[in-house]
Short mmCIF file of C-alpha atoms in Angstrom, two decimals:
data_model
loop_
_atom_site.label_atom_id
_atom_site.label_comp_id
_atom_site.label_asym_id
_atom_site.label_seq_id
_atom_site.Cartn_x
_atom_site.Cartn_y
_atom_site.Cartn_z
CA MET A 1 -0.12 0.14 0.06
CA THR A 2 1.12 3.51 -0.79
CA THR A 3 1.98 5.84 2.17
CA ARG A 4 0.16 9.24 2.43
CA PRO A 5 2.38 11.57 4.54
CA ILE A 6 0.33 13.65 7.05
CA GLY A 7 1.53 17.08 7.62
CA LYS A 8 -1.31 18.88 9.41
CA VAL A 9 -3.98 17.25 11.41
CA LEU A 10 -7.18 18.99 12.41
CA ILE A 11 -8.63 17.80 15.73
CA ALA A 12 -12.44 17.29 15.61
CA ASN A 13 -12.87 17.15 19.47
CA ARG A 14 -12.19 19.06 22.51
CA GLY A 15 -10.95 18.79 26.27
CA GLU A 16 -8.23 16.25 27.38
CA ILE A 17 -8.16 14.35 24.28
CA ALA A 18 -7.67 17.20 22.07
CA VAL A 19 -4.59 18.04 24.30
CA ARG A 20 -3.31 14.55 24.25
CA ILE A 21 -3.34 14.43 20.38
CA ILE A 22 -1.70 17.77 19.89
CA ARG A 23 1.08 16.67 22.41
CA THR A 24 1.92 13.70 20.27
CA CYS A 25 1.69 15.68 16.76
CA ALA A 26 4.23 18.17 18.05
CA GLU A 27 6.51 15.39 18.89
CA LEU A 28 5.99 13.84 15.60
CA GLY A 29 6.70 17.12 13.57
CA ILE A 30 2.85 17.27 12.61
CA ALA A 31 1.31 20.56 12.63
CA THR A 32 -2.04 20.69 14.29
CA VAL A 33 -5.34 22.67 14.03
CA ALA A 34 -7.91 22.87 16.99
CA ALA A 35 -11.33 22.98 15.82
CA TYR A 36 -13.21 24.55 18.80
CA SER A 37 -16.93 25.76 19.52
CA ALA A 38 -17.54 29.22 21.02
CA ALA A 39 -17.70 27.43 24.51
CA ASP A 40 -14.25 26.22 24.00
CA LYS A 41 -12.37 29.52 22.91
CA ASP A 42 -10.09 29.74 25.78
CA SER A 43 -9.34 26.11 26.14
CA ALA A 44 -6.00 24.56 26.55
CA ALA A 45 -6.30 22.84 23.19
CA VAL A 46 -6.90 26.30 21.55
CA ARG A 47 -3.88 27.60 22.99
CA LEU A 48 -1.49 24.84 22.45
CA ALA A 49 -2.50 23.88 18.84
CA ASP A 50 -0.70 25.63 16.14
CA GLU A 51 -3.67 26.89 14.42
CA ARG A 52 -7.44 27.36 15.59
CA ILE A 53 -10.59 27.91 13.90
CA GLN A 54 -14.06 28.08 15.30
CA ILE A 55 -16.79 25.76 13.87
CA GLY A 56 -19.71 26.88 15.68
CA PRO A 57 -21.45 27.75 19.12
CA GLY A 58 -21.38 25.69 22.31
CA ALA A 59 -24.00 23.06 21.37
CA ALA A 60 -22.41 20.15 20.22
CA LYS A 61 -24.67 19.38 17.46
CA ARG A 62 -24.10 22.65 15.79
CA SER A 63 -20.19 22.42 16.33
CA TYR A 64 -18.62 19.06 17.19
CA LEU A 65 -21.23 16.97 15.50
CA TYR A 66 -21.91 19.22 12.63
CA ILE A 67 -19.79 17.54 9.70
CA PRO A 68 -20.02 20.34 7.27
CA ALA A 69 -18.38 22.72 9.60
CA ILE A 70 -15.59 20.28 10.31
CA ILE A 71 -14.79 19.37 6.88
CA GLU A 72 -14.97 23.26 5.86
CA ALA A 73 -12.60 23.96 8.67
CA ALA A 74 -10.08 21.23 7.47
CA ARG A 75 -10.33 22.46 3.79
CA ALA A 76 -9.97 26.23 5.12
CA THR A 77 -7.00 25.26 7.04
CA GLY A 78 -5.18 23.06 4.64
CA ALA A 79 -5.26 20.10 6.95
CA ASP A 80 -4.13 16.56 5.30
CA ALA A 81 -5.97 14.59 8.00
CA ILE A 82 -8.76 14.49 10.55
CA HIS A 83 -8.34 13.02 13.91
CA PRO A 84 -11.86 12.58 15.87
CA GLY A 85 -10.46 11.53 19.18
CA TYR A 86 -13.41 9.67 21.16
CA GLY A 87 -17.06 10.48 21.49
CA PHE A 88 -18.72 13.03 19.15
CA LEU A 89 -18.13 11.88 15.43
CA SER A 90 -15.29 9.31 16.35
CA GLU A 91 -17.49 6.25 15.34
CA ASN A 92 -19.73 7.59 12.86
CA ALA A 93 -19.06 5.87 9.71
CA ASP A 94 -20.90 8.66 7.56
CA PHE A 95 -18.26 11.07 8.78
CA ALA A 96 -15.20 8.63 8.05
CA GLU A 97 -16.77 8.41 4.62
CA VAL A 98 -17.09 11.93 4.00
CA CYS A 99 -13.54 12.73 5.37
CA GLU A 100 -12.26 10.30 2.80
CA SER A 101 -14.36 11.58 -0.30
CA GLU A 102 -13.30 14.96 0.24
CA GLY A 103 -9.65 14.03 0.35
CA PHE A 104 -8.84 13.99 4.01
CA VAL A 105 -7.01 10.96 6.05
CA PHE A 106 -9.46 9.82 8.80
CA VAL A 107 -7.52 8.90 11.49
CA GLY A 108 -9.77 5.65 12.47
CA ALA A 109 -11.09 2.47 11.35
CA PRO A 110 -12.29 2.27 7.40
CA ALA A 111 -15.80 3.73 7.16
CA PRO A 112 -17.29 0.25 5.95
CA VAL A 113 -16.02 -1.79 9.00
CA MET A 114 -16.86 0.90 11.34
CA ALA A 115 -20.55 0.73 9.94
CA GLU A 116 -20.58 -3.10 10.40
CA LEU A 117 -19.21 -2.95 13.81
CA GLY A 118 -21.18 -0.31 14.96
CA ASP A 119 -24.49 -1.91 14.25
CA LYS A 120 -24.39 -4.38 17.12
CA SER A 121 -26.75 -6.64 15.20
CA SER A 122 -23.99 -7.15 12.39
CA ALA A 123 -21.29 -7.04 14.83
CA ARG A 124 -22.60 -9.81 16.79
CA ALA A 125 -23.19 -11.86 13.40
CA LEU A 126 -19.76 -11.20 12.47
CA MET A 127 -18.28 -12.27 15.78
CA THR A 128 -20.28 -15.53 16.01
CA ALA A 129 -18.96 -16.40 12.61
CA ALA A 130 -15.39 -15.64 13.76
CA GLY A 131 -15.85 -17.87 16.56
CA LEU A 132 -16.04 -15.54 19.61
CA PRO A 133 -18.43 -16.41 22.35
CA LEU A 134 -21.58 -14.47 22.89
CA LEU A 135 -24.09 -14.37 25.91
CA PRO A 136 -27.23 -16.43 25.27
CA GLY A 137 -29.79 -14.16 23.38
CA SER A 138 -31.07 -12.80 20.03
CA ARG A 139 -28.53 -12.50 17.34
CA ASP A 140 -30.59 -10.26 15.11
CA PRO A 141 -33.00 -7.55 16.12
CA ILE A 142 -36.34 -8.33 17.21
CA ASP A 143 -39.46 -6.40 16.22
CA ALA A 144 -42.24 -7.73 17.98
CA VAL A 145 -42.26 -7.41 21.91
CA ASP A 146 -44.12 -10.68 22.36
CA GLU A 147 -40.96 -12.21 20.63
CA ALA A 148 -38.61 -10.71 22.70
CA GLN A 149 -40.48 -11.39 25.82
CA ALA A 150 -40.76 -15.03 25.08
CA LEU A 151 -36.93 -15.25 24.39
CA ALA A 152 -36.36 -13.23 27.74
CA ASP A 153 -38.59 -15.78 29.63
CA GLU A 154 -36.56 -18.56 27.81
CA ILE A 155 -33.16 -17.18 28.84
CA GLY A 156 -34.16 -16.19 32.35
CA TYR A 157 -34.09 -13.14 34.28
CA PRO A 158 -32.21 -10.69 34.81
CA VAL A 159 -32.02 -9.83 30.98
CA ILE A 160 -30.57 -6.70 29.47
CA ILE A 161 -32.22 -5.07 26.61
CA LYS A 162 -29.94 -3.17 24.25
CA ALA A 163 -30.33 -0.73 21.49
CA VAL A 164 -28.55 -1.95 18.23
CA ALA A 165 -27.12 1.54 17.65
CA GLY A 166 -26.53 2.26 21.17
CA GLY A 167 -23.18 2.72 22.66
CA GLY A 168 -21.33 4.46 25.49
CA GLY A 169 -23.80 3.25 28.25
CA ARG A 170 -26.74 4.44 26.53
CA GLY A 171 -29.68 2.52 24.96
CA MET A 172 -29.68 -0.14 27.73
CA ARG A 173 -32.31 -1.43 30.24
CA VAL A 174 -31.88 -4.34 32.85
CA VAL A 175 -35.00 -6.22 33.29
CA ARG A 176 -35.25 -8.45 36.44
CA ASP A 177 -38.95 -9.57 36.30
CA ALA A 178 -41.12 -10.81 33.64
CA ALA A 179 -43.82 -8.30 34.50
CA ASP A 180 -41.66 -5.43 33.88
CA PHE A 181 -40.43 -6.69 30.31
CA ALA A 182 -43.09 -5.07 28.15
CA ALA A 183 -42.90 -1.61 29.49
CA ALA A 184 -39.19 -1.69 29.47
CA TRP A 185 -38.96 -2.63 26.01
CA GLN A 186 -41.27 -0.07 24.75
CA ASP A 187 -39.49 2.59 26.65
CA THR A 188 -36.05 1.46 25.32
CA ARG A 189 -37.45 1.34 21.98
CA ALA A 190 -38.79 4.74 22.11
CA ASN A 191 -35.62 6.38 23.59
CA ALA A 192 -33.34 4.53 20.97
CA ALA A 193 -35.37 6.14 18.06
CA ALA A 194 -35.26 9.56 19.66
CA VAL A 195 -31.40 9.48 20.57
CA PHE A 196 -30.19 7.50 17.85
CA GLY A 197 -32.68 7.48 15.03
CA ASP A 198 -32.66 3.64 15.08
CA GLY A 199 -35.26 1.83 17.44
CA ARG A 200 -34.15 -1.64 16.68
CA LEU A 201 -33.53 -3.82 20.04
CA TYR A 202 -32.09 -7.03 21.08
CA VAL A 203 -32.13 -8.87 24.12
CA GLU A 204 -29.60 -11.26 26.17
CA ARG A 205 -28.86 -12.49 29.47
CA TYR A 206 -27.44 -10.02 31.87
CA LEU A 207 -24.91 -10.93 34.40
CA ASP A 208 -25.18 -9.31 37.81
CA SER A 209 -21.68 -10.41 38.95
CA ALA A 210 -19.15 -10.20 36.24
CA ARG A 211 -15.89 -8.56 35.06
CA HIS A 212 -15.62 -5.84 32.08
CA VAL A 213 -12.24 -6.88 30.47
CA GLU A 214 -11.25 -5.42 27.20
CA ALA A 215 -8.42 -6.29 24.65
CA GLN A 216 -6.51 -3.22 22.74
CA ILE A 217 -5.67 -4.00 19.43
CA LEU A 218 -3.75 -2.45 16.50
CA ALA A 219 -4.07 -3.20 13.11
CA ASP A 220 -2.23 -1.74 9.83
CA THR A 221 -2.70 -1.92 6.14
CA HIS A 222 0.03 -4.63 5.75
CA GLY A 223 -1.88 -7.47 7.55
CA THR A 224 -0.33 -7.00 11.12
CA VAL A 225 -2.97 -7.27 13.78
CA MET A 226 -2.01 -7.39 17.34
CA HIS A 227 -3.29 -7.13 20.85
CA LEU A 228 -1.55 -5.12 23.61
CA GLY A 229 -2.85 -7.04 26.49
CA LEU A 230 -5.95 -6.65 28.77
CA ARG A 231 -7.61 -3.83 30.54
CA ASP A 232 -10.09 -4.20 33.54
CA CYS A 233 -12.90 -1.68 33.32
CA SER A 234 -15.35 -3.19 35.77
CA LEU A 235 -15.77 -0.26 37.97
CA GLN A 236 -18.55 1.67 36.28
CA ARG A 237 -21.66 3.79 37.07
CA ARG A 238 -24.43 3.82 34.63
CA HIS A 239 -22.43 1.82 32.49
CA GLN A 240 -19.60 4.36 32.46
CA LYS A 241 -16.35 3.75 33.33
CA LEU A 242 -14.50 5.31 36.58
CA VAL A 243 -11.38 3.34 37.09
CA GLU A 244 -9.26 1.05 34.75
CA GLU A 245 -6.20 -1.00 34.95
CA SER A 246 -3.78 -3.05 32.89
CA PRO A 247 -3.07 -5.70 33.29
CA ALA A 248 -6.66 -7.13 34.13
CA PRO A 249 -5.83 -8.43 37.90
CA GLY A 250 -6.49 -12.24 38.84
CA LEU A 251 -6.62 -13.77 35.32
CA SER A 252 -4.44 -16.78 34.55
CA ALA A 253 -1.78 -15.96 31.46
CA GLU A 254 -3.74 -18.63 29.62
CA LEU A 255 -6.97 -17.15 29.91
CA ALA A 256 -5.75 -13.68 29.20
CA GLU A 257 -4.02 -14.85 25.99
CA ARG A 258 -7.44 -16.43 25.04
CA ILE A 259 -9.34 -13.42 25.38
CA GLY A 260 -6.52 -11.38 23.48
CA ALA A 261 -6.12 -14.16 20.96
CA ALA A 262 -10.38 -13.93 20.53
CA ALA A 263 -10.01 -10.09 19.79
CA VAL A 264 -7.19 -10.58 17.02
CA ARG A 265 -9.22 -13.14 15.47
CA GLY A 266 -12.14 -11.09 15.40
CA ALA A 267 -10.24 -8.02 14.31
CA THR A 268 -8.92 -9.92 11.45
CA ALA A 269 -12.10 -11.54 10.37
CA VAL A 270 -13.61 -8.03 9.62
CA GLY A 271 -10.35 -6.69 8.05
CA TYR A 272 -9.95 -4.05 10.79
CA VAL A 273 -7.61 -1.20 10.41
CA GLY A 274 -6.35 1.06 13.36
CA ALA A 275 -6.41 1.42 16.98
CA GLY A 276 -9.48 -0.62 18.53
CA THR A 277 -10.91 -2.29 21.53
CA PHE A 278 -12.70 -5.34 21.74
CA GLU A 279 -14.96 -5.58 25.05
CA PHE A 280 -15.99 -9.00 26.84
CA LEU A 281 -17.85 -9.90 29.92
CA LEU A 282 -15.90 -12.36 32.12
CA ALA A 283 -18.41 -14.78 34.22
CA PRO A 284 -17.26 -16.01 37.62
CA ASP A 285 -16.97 -19.46 36.13
CA GLY A 286 -14.12 -17.93 33.91
CA GLN A 287 -16.07 -18.06 30.72
CA PHE A 288 -15.85 -14.76 28.55
CA TYR A 289 -18.44 -13.56 26.13
CA PHE A 290 -18.09 -10.74 23.43
CA MET A 291 -19.80 -7.62 24.06
CA GLU A 292 -18.98 -4.86 21.28
CA VAL A 293 -15.99 -3.33 19.30
CA ASN A 294 -15.06 0.38 19.89
CA CYS A 295 -13.78 1.57 16.48
CA ARG A 296 -11.82 4.24 18.10
CA LEU A 297 -9.12 5.15 20.81
CA GLN A 298 -10.53 4.62 24.38
CA VAL A 299 -10.67 7.22 27.24
CA GLU A 300 -8.47 4.39 29.07
CA HIS A 301 -6.00 4.30 26.60
CA PRO A 302 -3.21 5.65 28.65
CA VAL A 303 -3.01 2.63 31.01
CA THR A 304 -2.03 0.48 27.96
CA GLU A 305 0.50 3.18 26.86
CA MET A 306 1.83 2.92 30.56
CA VAL A 307 2.53 -0.86 30.44
CA THR A 308 3.70 -1.33 27.01
CA GLY A 309 5.64 2.15 26.24
CA LEU A 310 3.75 2.84 23.08
CA ASP A 311 2.18 5.87 22.16
CA LEU A 312 -1.25 4.74 20.66
CA VAL A 313 -1.90 8.23 19.13
CA ALA A 314 1.44 7.92 17.24
CA GLU A 315 0.37 4.30 16.07
CA GLN A 316 -2.93 5.61 14.87
CA LEU A 317 -1.35 8.41 13.00
CA ARG A 318 1.40 5.86 11.47
CA ILE A 319 -1.50 3.62 10.44
CA ALA A 320 -3.53 6.18 8.81
CA ALA A 321 -0.63 7.15 6.76
CA GLY A 322 -0.27 3.64 5.37
CA GLU A 323 2.99 3.05 7.26
CA ARG A 324 3.61 -0.26 9.31
CA LEU A 325 3.01 -0.47 13.06
CA SER A 326 6.06 0.38 14.95
CA VAL A 327 6.69 -2.79 16.77
CA PRO A 328 5.84 -6.61 15.55
CA PRO A 329 3.35 -8.57 17.82
CA SER A 330 6.26 -10.28 19.40
CA ALA A 331 8.06 -7.13 20.87
CA ALA A 332 4.71 -6.04 22.66
CA HIS A 333 5.46 -7.30 26.14
CA PRO A 334 3.40 -5.45 29.02
CA ASN A 335 5.34 -4.48 31.92
CA GLY A 336 4.24 -3.81 35.50
CA VAL A 337 0.67 -2.15 36.54
CA ALA A 338 -0.95 0.85 35.52
CA ILE A 339 -4.21 2.34 37.03
CA GLU A 340 -6.21 5.15 35.76
CA CYS A 341 -9.02 7.08 37.82
CA ARG A 342 -11.32 9.56 35.94
CA ILE A 343 -12.04 12.53 37.94
CA ASN A 344 -15.32 14.04 36.79
CA ALA A 345 -17.42 16.94 37.82
CA GLU A 346 -20.09 15.08 39.32
CA ASP A 347 -21.77 14.44 42.91
CA PRO A 348 -21.54 10.94 44.20
CA GLY A 349 -23.96 11.48 46.76
CA ARG A 350 -26.66 12.43 44.16
CA GLU A 351 -26.32 9.81 41.82
CA PHE A 352 -23.38 11.36 40.01
CA ALA A 353 -25.47 14.47 38.94
CA PRO A 354 -23.09 17.01 36.85
CA ALA A 355 -21.74 19.32 39.31
CA PRO A 356 -20.30 22.26 36.95
CA GLY A 357 -18.87 25.67 38.01
CA THR A 358 -15.75 27.69 37.72
CA LEU A 359 -12.66 26.43 39.34
CA THR A 360 -10.98 28.49 41.92
CA GLU A 361 -8.42 25.96 42.96
CA CYS A 362 -7.06 23.31 40.73
CA VAL A 363 -3.96 21.45 41.96
CA LEU A 364 -3.20 18.36 40.31
CA PRO A 365 -0.69 15.52 41.48
CA GLY A 366 2.78 14.63 40.41
CA GLY A 367 5.85 12.72 41.19
CA PRO A 368 7.54 9.65 39.91
CA PHE A 369 5.38 7.56 37.51
CA VAL A 370 2.35 9.67 37.62
CA ARG A 371 0.59 10.77 34.22
CA ILE A 372 -2.08 13.59 34.29
CA ASP A 373 -4.15 13.97 31.15
CA THR A 374 -6.41 17.16 31.69
CA HIS A 375 -7.48 20.37 30.05
CA ILE A 376 -8.37 22.25 33.15
CA GLU A 377 -6.52 24.87 35.27
CA THR A 378 -7.62 27.44 37.99
CA GLY A 379 -10.16 29.80 36.59
CA TYR A 380 -11.51 27.15 33.94
CA SER A 381 -15.49 27.29 33.85
CA ILE A 382 -16.67 23.92 33.15
CA PRO A 383 -19.11 24.15 30.27
CA PRO A 384 -22.52 22.58 30.75
CA HIS A 385 -22.63 21.39 27.07
CA TYR A 386 -20.18 18.43 27.17
CA ASP A 387 -19.18 15.41 29.21
CA SER A 388 -18.06 15.82 32.85
CA LEU A 389 -14.38 14.64 32.51
CA LEU A 390 -12.11 16.95 34.16
CA ALA A 391 -8.89 14.91 34.32
CA LYS A 392 -7.55 11.45 34.16
CA VAL A 393 -4.93 10.59 36.74
CA VAL A 394 -2.73 7.57 35.68
CA VAL A 395 -0.22 5.80 37.60
CA TRP A 396 2.66 2.88 36.99
CA ALA A 397 4.38 0.93 39.34
CA PRO A 398 6.25 -2.57 39.12
CA ASP A 399 3.32 -4.46 40.89
CA ARG A 400 -0.45 -3.76 41.75
CA ALA A 401 -0.09 -3.06 45.39
CA ALA A 402 2.75 -0.39 44.75
CA ALA A 403 0.22 0.97 41.92
CA ILE A 404 -2.67 1.29 44.48
CA ALA A 405 -0.48 2.99 47.03
CA ARG A 406 0.78 5.36 44.33
CA MET A 407 -2.64 6.15 43.11
CA ARG A 408 -3.86 6.87 46.58
CA ARG A 409 -1.15 9.19 47.12
CA ALA A 410 -1.78 11.11 43.87
CA LEU A 411 -5.53 11.38 44.71
CA ALA A 412 -4.87 12.64 48.28
CA GLU A 413 -2.72 15.36 46.54
CA THR A 414 -5.72 16.43 44.20
CA ARG A 415 -7.54 19.72 45.01
CA ILE A 416 -10.08 20.68 42.37
CA ASP A 417 -12.73 23.08 43.93
CA GLY A 418 -14.95 26.03 42.95
CA ARG A 419 -18.56 27.39 43.69
CA GLY A 420 -20.85 24.44 42.89
CA VAL A 421 -18.05 22.12 41.69
CA VAL A 422 -18.02 18.68 43.28
CA THR A 423 -15.92 15.96 41.73
CA THR A 424 -15.32 12.05 42.12
CA ALA A 425 -11.95 12.38 43.43
CA GLN A 426 -12.77 11.33 47.16
CA PHE A 427 -15.30 8.48 45.85
CA LEU A 428 -12.15 7.17 43.74
CA HIS A 429 -10.23 7.15 46.90
CA ASP A 430 -12.93 5.22 48.63
CA ILE A 431 -12.87 2.67 45.74
CA LEU A 432 -8.89 2.16 46.13
CA ASP A 433 -9.49 1.26 49.80
CA HIS A 434 -12.42 -1.15 49.10
CA PRO A 435 -11.12 -4.87 50.11
CA ARG A 436 -12.63 -6.42 47.02
CA PHE A 437 -10.74 -4.01 44.76
CA ARG A 438 -7.43 -4.39 46.62
CA ALA A 439 -7.72 -8.04 46.52
CA GLY A 440 -8.54 -7.73 42.76
CA GLU A 441 -12.16 -9.44 43.19
CA HIS A 442 -14.04 -6.55 41.98
CA ASP A 443 -16.94 -6.74 39.62
CA THR A 444 -19.42 -4.43 37.82
CA ALA A 445 -21.68 -4.65 41.05
CA LEU A 446 -19.19 -3.07 43.48
CA ILE A 447 -20.07 0.48 42.51
CA GLY A 448 -23.47 0.29 43.11
CA SER A 449 -22.91 -0.75 46.82
CA LEU A 450 -20.33 1.89 47.25
CA THR A 451 -22.79 4.61 45.85
CA THR A 452 -25.57 3.51 48.17
CA ALA A 453 -23.13 4.07 50.98
CA VAL A 454 -22.22 7.51 49.90
CA ALA A 455 -25.76 8.56 49.48
CA ALA A 456 -26.52 7.37 53.17
CA ARG A 457 -23.92 9.55 54.62
#
C-alpha cells in the first residue's frame, strides 16, 4: 500500500483528548489545528495547537457534531487529516466516509468496517462467525415485544435490552422480572429511536456479577494485527467507567491470552484497520463473552501506553499514513501495572449528577510515574454542554499493590474546587480502599454498593 504523509491534522474534538493528540503531533513534527466551539475558545487545546478555527456555538450538535463545519474547517486550514478523538463523531461511519471522499485522511477505522461493527446486530453476527462466544440471547434485532419477551422468559431473568445503535452506556435497560419486560421494551425502543434514530433492539442474558475486560488491538494496512494485553474496566456507574487498570488482575496468563487471541481473530475476520478495543464480559466461572467493538481510541488508553511504552496516538497516525506498526506483535510485552482514575465534575452523593462551575482551585498531583491527562486549570469554567470529565490520573508501578499506593497518594494530593463544583476524587479514593478492589476481586456490581453507602452519609 502507498503511504500518505500527514503534515497537518485537524482535531475534531475538545478537552483532554484534544490536548493529548496535539502533544503527540508536536513530538512527531505534525502541525495541528484545533477545531473549537464558542464555549471552548479559551481552552487549553486552542492555546496549544499551531492553528485554531471556530466551528460553531457551544451546542455540540452545531459544532463538534456538525460534519459540514468540520470539513470546511479542514479545507480552510489546509489540513491533510482529521483526528476525531473519542466520542462525538469518532465512530460515525458517515463522517469517516465524508472525510475520505473530500480528500482527508480519517485517523480511524475504515468507514465500511466501522458501519458493520457500529451496528450491534451485524457485529454480533460477524463475531459469531469468527468463533467468539456471545451471551445467550437474540443474534438479530427483534421487532415484536411478544417475541422478545418469549426469548427473555426462555433465557431467564435478569436480561438486558440493548439498542442496536447504542453505545457509551446509553440505550440499555436491565429487566429483572417478566412483569416489567413489556414496558421496559417499549421505553427503550422509544428512547433509542429518539436518541440514535434507530429503534431496533435485541435482548440477552444479564450477568449481575461479572467483570468487564477489554483487549486493545492495533492493525495496520499491511496485514499485521496485534493485541496489547487486557484492561479491567469493571468499576462503572451507569455503564460509564470510573477506574481502569492493565493488566486485568486475577486472570491466568492462559485465560488472558485466549481473550486477546479472540480479539485478534475478530479484528482479522472483519479486516479491521487502526486502533480498536474488543470488550468482553468475564463470568465468575471463567467463561468470557463478546460484547462490542469500539472503533476508536478509548478514554482509558493511557494505562495500555504505560505498561507497553507505546504511544497509541502515534500508532494511529502511522497506520493512517499507510505505514507499518512501529513494533511487531512479538515485541509488545506489557510490563508492570497501570491504573487510571477518571475525575469527573459529578456528585456521587446525588447519583453522579453533574456539578459544573468555575474552578477557584486546581492542584493536580505529580511525582514519579504519575501521568495527568487534562485540559483544566484554575479559573477554568466547566461548560454545561459536554461530558463531565476533568482529568485522568494515571500511575504506573512494578506491581499492583505499589500502583494502588501510588494512586492513593496522587488522589490525596488532588485539589479541584469551585463554587458548585463537586468531583469524584474522594469517591475514587474510597474505591481504592475497598477490600474487594485491593484483592482484585471487584466486579461490575461494586460501584452500586459504594454509591448506596455514599448517599446514606
